[in-house]
mmCIF file of C-alpha atoms and ligand atoms in Angstrom:
data_model
loop_
_atom_site.group_PDB
_atom_site.id
_atom_site.type_symbol
_atom_site.label_atom_id
_atom_site.label_comp_id
_atom_site.label_asym_id
_atom_site.label_seq_id
_atom_site.Cartn_x
_atom_site.Cartn_y
_atom_site.Cartn_z
ATOM 1 C CA MET A 1 0.000 0.000 0.000
ATOM 2 C CA SER A 2 2.750 2.452 0.955
ATOM 3 C CA GLY A 3 4.574 1.610 -2.271
ATOM 4 C CA LEU A 4 1.528 2.693 -4.229
ATOM 5 C CA TRP A 5 1.476 6.039 -2.422
ATOM 6 C CA CYS A 6 5.122 6.516 -3.140
ATOM 7 C CA ILE A 7 4.442 6.242 -6.817
ATOM 8 C CA VAL A 8 1.555 8.665 -6.588
ATOM 9 C CA GLY A 9 3.566 11.090 -4.460
ATOM 10 C CA GLY A 10 6.486 10.957 -6.809
ATOM 11 C CA LEU A 11 4.481 12.105 -9.734
ATOM 12 C CA ARG A 12 4.928 15.787 -10.687
ATOM 13 C CA GLY A 13 2.254 17.828 -8.962
ATOM 14 C CA GLY A 14 1.249 14.885 -6.882
ATOM 15 C CA ARG A 15 1.526 16.747 -3.613
ATOM 16 C CA ARG A 16 -0.575 19.633 -4.860
ATOM 17 C CA LEU A 17 -3.163 17.179 -5.962
ATOM 18 C CA LEU A 18 -3.143 15.497 -2.602
ATOM 19 C CA ARG A 19 -3.561 18.790 -0.747
ATOM 20 C CA SER A 20 -6.594 19.635 -2.796
ATOM 21 C CA LEU A 21 -8.290 16.353 -2.043
ATOM 22 C CA PRO A 22 -9.589 16.291 1.537
ATOM 23 C CA TYR A 23 -10.491 12.631 1.487
ATOM 24 C CA VAL A 24 -6.947 11.760 0.535
ATOM 25 C CA GLN A 25 -5.609 13.898 3.387
ATOM 26 C CA LYS A 26 -7.998 12.187 5.743
ATOM 27 C CA THR A 27 -6.527 8.896 4.700
ATOM 28 C CA PHE A 28 -3.022 10.168 5.416
ATOM 29 C CA VAL A 29 -3.835 11.460 8.858
ATOM 30 C CA SER A 30 -5.687 8.397 9.868
ATOM 31 C CA SER A 31 -2.734 6.286 8.889
ATOM 32 C CA PRO A 32 -0.197 6.338 11.733
ATOM 33 C CA SER A 33 2.469 4.884 9.517
ATOM 34 C CA LEU A 34 2.367 7.943 7.288
ATOM 35 C CA THR A 35 2.154 10.616 9.983
ATOM 36 C CA SER A 36 5.257 11.991 11.664
ATOM 37 C CA GLU A 37 5.378 13.086 15.308
ATOM 38 C CA SER A 38 5.065 16.732 14.401
ATOM 39 C CA GLY A 39 1.916 16.106 12.469
ATOM 40 C CA HIS A 40 3.677 16.358 9.142
ATOM 41 C CA ILE A 41 2.931 13.629 6.711
ATOM 42 C CA ARG A 42 5.607 11.702 5.017
ATOM 43 C CA LEU A 43 4.470 10.973 1.547
ATOM 44 C CA CYS A 44 7.256 8.884 0.268
ATOM 45 C CA GLY A 45 10.907 8.674 -0.374
ATOM 46 C CA ARG A 46 13.449 6.564 -1.855
ATOM 47 C CA PRO A 47 15.791 5.023 0.714
ATOM 48 C CA GLY A 48 18.194 7.706 1.965
ATOM 49 C CA ARG A 49 16.291 10.546 0.271
ATOM 50 C CA PRO A 50 13.066 11.057 2.148
ATOM 51 C CA GLN A 51 10.674 13.505 0.611
ATOM 52 C CA GLN A 52 8.353 15.367 2.926
ATOM 53 C CA THR A 53 5.476 17.648 2.579
ATOM 54 C CA GLN A 54 3.828 19.743 5.199
ATOM 55 C CA LEU A 55 0.194 19.113 4.967
ATOM 56 C CA ARG A 56 -1.788 20.759 7.686
ATOM 57 C CA PHE A 57 -3.883 18.974 10.219
ATOM 58 C CA LEU A 58 -7.269 18.379 8.812
ATOM 59 C CA SER A 59 -8.850 18.926 12.237
ATOM 60 C CA GLN A 60 -8.359 22.680 11.676
ATOM 61 C CA GLY A 61 -10.875 22.437 8.898
ATOM 62 C CA GLN A 62 -9.058 25.097 6.794
ATOM 63 C CA ASN A 63 -8.121 25.150 3.190
ATOM 64 C CA PRO A 64 -4.364 24.517 3.434
ATOM 65 C CA SER A 65 -3.490 26.750 0.518
ATOM 66 C CA VAL A 66 -5.352 29.706 2.117
ATOM 67 C CA SER A 67 -3.642 29.108 5.473
ATOM 68 C CA ALA A 68 -0.261 28.938 3.814
ATOM 69 C CA ALA A 69 -0.933 32.212 2.019
ATOM 70 C CA LYS A 70 -1.930 33.858 5.303
ATOM 71 C CA LEU A 71 1.189 32.564 7.008
ATOM 72 C CA LYS A 72 3.296 33.836 4.146
ATOM 73 C CA LEU A 73 1.642 37.265 4.363
ATOM 74 C CA ARG A 74 2.162 37.418 8.101
ATOM 75 C CA THR A 75 5.799 36.448 7.737
ATOM 76 C CA ARG A 76 6.304 39.076 5.073
ATOM 77 C CA LEU A 77 4.681 41.685 7.302
ATOM 78 C CA VAL A 78 6.894 40.817 10.266
ATOM 79 C CA VAL A 79 10.008 40.810 8.094
ATOM 80 C CA THR A 80 9.022 44.172 6.546
ATOM 81 C CA LEU A 81 8.401 45.707 9.984
ATOM 82 C CA LEU A 82 11.671 44.414 11.368
ATOM 83 C CA PHE A 83 13.565 45.612 8.321
ATOM 84 C CA GLY A 84 11.844 49.029 8.391
ATOM 85 C CA GLY A 85 12.541 49.431 12.116
ATOM 86 C CA GLY A 86 16.163 48.500 11.580
ATOM 87 C CA VAL A 87 16.575 51.002 8.752
ATOM 88 C CA LEU A 88 14.939 53.738 10.848
ATOM 89 C CA ALA A 89 17.145 53.021 13.857
ATOM 90 C CA MET A 90 20.239 53.059 11.633
ATOM 91 C CA TRP A 91 19.206 56.355 10.024
ATOM 92 C CA TRP A 92 18.643 57.958 13.442
ATOM 93 C CA PHE A 93 22.017 56.754 14.685
ATOM 94 C CA VAL A 94 23.797 58.140 11.600
ATOM 95 C CA TYR A 95 21.898 61.432 11.943
ATOM 96 C CA LEU A 96 22.937 61.870 15.603
ATOM 97 C CA GLU A 97 26.522 60.976 14.788
ATOM 98 C CA LYS A 98 26.574 63.553 11.990
ATOM 99 C CA GLN A 99 25.057 66.258 14.218
ATOM 100 C CA GLN A 100 27.651 65.630 16.892
ATOM 101 C CA LYS A 101 30.462 65.745 14.350
ATOM 102 C CA LEU A 102 29.191 69.036 12.894
ATOM 103 C CA ARG A 103 28.865 70.503 16.353
ATOM 104 C CA GLN A 104 32.390 69.445 17.251
ATOM 105 C CA GLN A 105 33.750 70.931 14.016
ATOM 106 C CA ARG A 106 31.932 74.195 14.754
ATOM 107 C CA ILE A 107 33.391 74.375 18.249
ATOM 108 C CA GLU A 108 36.876 73.749 16.890
ATOM 109 C CA GLN A 109 36.390 76.502 14.299
ATOM 110 C CA LEU A 110 35.225 78.921 16.980
ATOM 111 C CA GLN A 111 38.198 78.055 19.152
ATOM 112 C CA GLN A 112 40.458 78.871 16.213
ATOM 113 C CA VAL A 113 38.727 82.246 15.847
ATOM 114 C CA ALA A 114 39.907 82.828 19.431
ATOM 115 C CA LEU A 115 37.195 85.341 20.206
ATOM 116 C CA GLY A 116 36.469 86.062 23.841
ATOM 117 C CA GLN A 117 39.238 83.767 25.017
ATOM 118 C CA GLY A 118 40.468 86.246 27.619
ATOM 119 C CA ASN A 119 39.108 86.861 31.074
ATOM 120 C CA PHE A 120 37.759 90.377 31.586
ATOM 121 C CA SER A 121 37.682 91.908 35.050
ATOM 122 C CA LEU A 122 35.257 94.831 35.434
ATOM 123 C CA LEU A 123 32.908 96.508 37.931
ATOM 124 C CA ASP A 124 29.196 95.842 37.627
ATOM 125 C CA HIS A 125 26.523 98.533 38.017
ATOM 126 C CA ARG A 126 26.339 97.743 41.756
ATOM 127 C CA GLY A 127 30.065 98.330 42.195
ATOM 128 C CA GLN A 128 31.065 94.652 42.504
ATOM 129 C CA ARG A 129 34.043 93.264 40.634
ATOM 130 C CA ARG A 130 33.013 90.660 38.075
ATOM 131 C CA THR A 131 35.158 88.515 35.859
ATOM 132 C CA LYS A 132 34.238 86.403 32.873
ATOM 133 C CA ARG A 133 34.669 83.313 35.024
ATOM 134 C CA ASP A 134 31.737 84.466 37.162
ATOM 135 C CA PHE A 135 29.459 83.803 34.196
ATOM 136 C CA LEU A 136 30.715 80.321 33.394
ATOM 137 C CA GLY A 137 27.772 77.945 33.523
ATOM 138 C CA SER A 138 25.392 80.558 32.110
ATOM 139 C CA TRP A 139 24.348 81.400 28.592
ATOM 140 C CA VAL A 140 25.338 85.015 27.956
ATOM 141 C CA LEU A 141 24.231 87.618 25.428
ATOM 142 C CA LEU A 142 26.839 90.350 25.440
ATOM 143 C CA TYR A 143 26.699 93.800 23.920
ATOM 144 C CA PHE A 144 29.282 96.615 23.840
ATOM 145 C CA GLY A 145 28.009 100.194 23.716
ATOM 146 C CA PHE A 146 27.688 103.411 25.695
ATOM 147 C CA ALA A 147 24.931 105.012 27.732
ATOM 148 C CA HIS A 148 24.987 108.334 25.848
ATOM 149 C CA CYS A 149 24.354 106.636 22.519
ATOM 150 C CA PRO A 150 21.302 108.410 21.110
ATOM 151 C CA ASP A 151 19.660 105.633 19.132
ATOM 152 C CA ILE A 152 21.541 102.482 18.138
ATOM 153 C CA CYS A 153 22.551 101.231 21.595
ATOM 154 C CA PRO A 154 19.041 101.705 23.102
ATOM 155 C CA GLU A 155 17.563 99.910 20.077
ATOM 156 C CA GLU A 156 19.989 97.013 20.317
ATOM 157 C CA LEU A 157 19.567 96.699 24.090
ATOM 158 C CA ASP A 158 15.769 96.762 23.650
ATOM 159 C CA LYS A 159 16.136 93.957 21.112
ATOM 160 C CA LEU A 160 18.487 92.001 23.366
ATOM 161 C CA SER A 161 16.070 92.403 26.305
ATOM 162 C CA ALA A 162 13.161 91.187 24.148
ATOM 163 C CA VAL A 163 15.188 88.116 23.105
ATOM 164 C CA VAL A 164 15.966 87.281 26.739
ATOM 165 C CA SER A 165 12.279 87.724 27.682
ATOM 166 C CA ALA A 166 11.168 85.527 24.771
ATOM 167 C CA LEU A 167 13.597 82.775 25.807
ATOM 168 C CA ASP A 168 12.415 83.133 29.425
ATOM 169 C CA GLN A 169 8.938 82.166 28.218
ATOM 170 C CA ASP A 170 10.176 78.700 27.302
ATOM 171 C CA ALA A 171 10.563 76.822 30.571
ATOM 172 C CA SER A 172 12.543 74.064 28.856
ATOM 173 C CA LEU A 173 15.402 76.475 28.101
ATOM 174 C CA PRO A 174 18.041 77.675 30.553
ATOM 175 C CA PRO A 175 18.023 81.381 31.511
ATOM 176 C CA VAL A 176 20.214 83.795 29.581
ATOM 177 C CA GLN A 177 22.348 86.411 31.280
ATOM 178 C CA PRO A 178 22.348 89.726 29.391
ATOM 179 C CA LEU A 179 25.546 91.783 29.754
ATOM 180 C CA PHE A 180 26.380 95.308 28.689
ATOM 181 C CA ILE A 181 30.020 96.436 28.625
ATOM 182 C CA THR A 182 30.608 100.109 28.108
ATOM 183 C CA VAL A 183 33.068 101.432 25.565
ATOM 184 C CA ASP A 184 32.882 104.841 27.225
ATOM 185 C CA PRO A 185 34.272 104.424 30.756
ATOM 186 C CA GLU A 186 34.929 108.170 31.020
ATOM 187 C CA ARG A 187 31.216 108.911 31.381
ATOM 188 C CA ASP A 188 29.777 105.451 32.159
ATOM 189 C CA ASP A 189 30.830 105.009 35.751
ATOM 190 C CA VAL A 190 29.032 102.709 38.198
ATOM 191 C CA PRO A 191 26.192 105.141 39.123
ATOM 192 C CA ALA A 192 25.643 106.086 35.448
ATOM 193 C CA LEU A 193 25.353 102.423 34.499
ATOM 194 C CA ALA A 194 23.008 101.743 37.434
ATOM 195 C CA ARG A 195 20.651 104.376 36.059
ATOM 196 C CA TYR A 196 21.039 103.176 32.490
ATOM 197 C CA VAL A 197 20.382 99.429 32.907
ATOM 198 C CA LYS A 198 17.056 100.153 34.635
ATOM 199 C CA ASP A 199 15.544 100.911 31.233
ATOM 200 C CA PHE A 200 16.114 97.381 29.970
ATOM 201 C CA HIS A 201 15.767 93.744 31.052
ATOM 202 C CA PRO A 202 15.769 93.386 34.866
ATOM 203 C CA ARG A 203 18.637 90.881 34.692
ATOM 204 C CA LEU A 204 20.831 93.130 32.537
ATOM 205 C CA ILE A 205 24.205 93.702 34.169
ATOM 206 C CA GLY A 206 26.201 96.810 33.205
ATOM 207 C CA LEU A 207 29.993 96.538 33.349
ATOM 208 C CA THR A 208 32.601 99.272 33.432
ATOM 209 C CA GLY A 209 36.159 99.829 34.625
ATOM 210 C CA THR A 210 39.258 101.777 33.928
ATOM 211 C CA SER A 211 39.997 102.765 30.365
ATOM 212 C CA GLU A 212 42.545 99.939 30.140
ATOM 213 C CA GLU A 213 40.210 97.309 31.608
ATOM 214 C CA VAL A 214 37.458 98.247 29.192
ATOM 215 C CA LYS A 215 39.838 98.239 26.231
ATOM 216 C CA HIS A 216 41.120 94.807 27.259
ATOM 217 C CA ALA A 217 37.584 93.407 27.390
ATOM 218 C CA GLY A 218 36.794 94.902 23.966
ATOM 219 C CA ARG A 219 39.981 93.557 22.413
ATOM 220 C CA ASP A 220 38.989 90.003 23.372
ATOM 221 C CA TYR A 221 35.921 90.345 21.178
ATOM 222 C CA ARG A 222 37.645 92.457 18.524
ATOM 223 C CA VAL A 223 35.403 95.367 19.330
ATOM 224 C CA TYR A 224 36.217 98.617 17.636
ATOM 225 C CA ALA A 225 35.538 101.797 19.651
ATOM 226 C CA SER A 226 36.638 105.327 18.849
ATOM 227 C CA PRO A 227 35.385 108.493 20.588
ATOM 228 C CA GLY A 228 34.537 111.376 18.252
ATOM 229 C CA PRO A 229 35.352 115.051 18.806
ATOM 230 C CA LYS A 230 33.702 116.828 21.736
ATOM 231 C CA ASP A 231 31.170 119.574 21.081
ATOM 232 C CA GLU A 232 30.942 122.845 23.075
ATOM 233 C CA ASP A 233 29.020 120.987 25.840
ATOM 234 C CA GLY A 234 31.748 118.364 26.081
ATOM 235 C CA ASP A 235 29.376 115.830 24.528
ATOM 236 C CA TYR A 236 30.656 113.298 22.056
ATOM 237 C CA ILE A 237 29.666 110.185 20.150
ATOM 238 C CA VAL A 238 31.623 106.919 20.287
ATOM 239 C CA ASP A 239 31.874 105.091 17.019
ATOM 240 C CA HIS A 240 31.787 101.387 17.871
ATOM 241 C CA THR A 241 31.129 97.843 16.737
ATOM 242 C CA ILE A 242 27.441 96.970 16.870
ATOM 243 C CA LEU A 243 27.154 93.259 17.577
ATOM 244 C CA ILE A 244 25.427 91.036 20.078
ATOM 245 C CA TYR A 245 27.585 88.028 21.049
ATOM 246 C CA LEU A 246 26.289 84.676 22.175
ATOM 247 C CA ILE A 247 28.528 82.920 24.701
ATOM 248 C CA SER A 248 28.026 79.319 25.776
ATOM 249 C CA PRO A 249 28.065 78.133 29.403
ATOM 250 C CA ASP A 250 31.672 77.000 28.931
ATOM 251 C CA GLY A 251 32.657 80.564 28.032
ATOM 252 C CA LEU A 252 33.018 79.947 24.294
ATOM 253 C CA PHE A 253 31.949 82.488 21.756
ATOM 254 C CA LEU A 254 29.243 80.721 19.723
ATOM 255 C CA ASP A 255 27.631 83.284 17.451
ATOM 256 C CA TYR A 256 27.034 86.955 16.824
ATOM 257 C CA TYR A 257 24.103 89.033 15.571
ATOM 258 C CA ASN A 258 24.349 92.319 13.726
ATOM 259 C CA ARG A 259 21.713 95.030 13.401
ATOM 260 C CA THR A 260 19.974 93.320 10.498
ATOM 261 C CA LYS A 261 18.985 90.378 12.686
ATOM 262 C CA SER A 262 15.486 90.682 14.091
ATOM 263 C CA GLN A 263 14.488 89.786 17.611
ATOM 264 C CA GLU A 264 12.719 86.665 16.283
ATOM 265 C CA GLN A 265 15.741 85.539 14.278
ATOM 266 C CA ILE A 266 18.084 85.928 17.232
ATOM 267 C CA THR A 267 15.667 84.155 19.580
ATOM 268 C CA GLU A 268 15.353 81.241 17.180
ATOM 269 C CA ASN A 269 19.098 81.051 16.653
ATOM 270 C CA VAL A 270 19.861 81.073 20.385
ATOM 271 C CA ARG A 271 17.173 78.432 20.940
ATOM 272 C CA ASN A 272 18.803 76.213 18.308
ATOM 273 C CA HIS A 273 22.219 76.669 19.875
ATOM 274 C CA MET A 274 20.803 75.672 23.239
ATOM 275 C CA LYS A 275 19.116 72.581 21.860
ATOM 276 C CA THR A 276 22.156 71.357 19.980
ATOM 277 C CA TYR A 277 24.626 72.327 22.680
ATOM 278 C CA ILE A 278 26.993 69.586 23.768
ATOM 279 C CA LYS A 279 28.945 70.255 26.927
ATOM 280 C CA LEU A 280 32.664 69.911 26.381
HETATM 281 CU CU1 CU B 1 25.794 102.960 20.337
#
């Protein structure tokens, strides 16, 4: 009997034929000699070369070809999901690596620029001596100007104050310390600065010192400052660099903003620096 089935099973398409004939499958299952332990049915095989097929249990009452198609679909879905997840994870890893590399390159470039590498020592508007080291650990927006400036300095300090206030609104961001260093120490003494900073952000710190101390601080940031001729009232204008500097918590110069930059642009830029900041 088993020899007969071997002949049938050996015919091309024999297995497909068998699967499509439930009564034949029933015969297989009911025959213990043809059923393996795992429920698979051995159809036939020449000695040493067994040939197997995986017919499903008939007790499930399903069309085997439909079940196989479902299984295939499910397998494909799982494989696709695993592959997609793997690709996504790889892309994210490469992206983070690239961001970190770019950030590191930027820091190295800024260190080569060597801006703000020195350590200023000045008096604040309360008369206390402050050095650059005192602000390590804080984000700083720094501006050089003078209290008698008729228009540009008040405009820039208004803008700087608005940026600091806008960043303060975002609780996820660290606070920014606004600093103002005078380029006119002759007139901007401690009391004059105390009066002046009141018009701007409440955290704004005014800094002044001797002519040499102020020049030293300006040189570190390559600030140009040149007093003009005095009029009959002894009044004069100081021609100076108009830039707002962004300094990271580790004291590195990170960026600068000229007059063309709007409050919104500066706020967004500082926010981006904060979010991509990697502590050295
Ligand atoms: Cu000015």
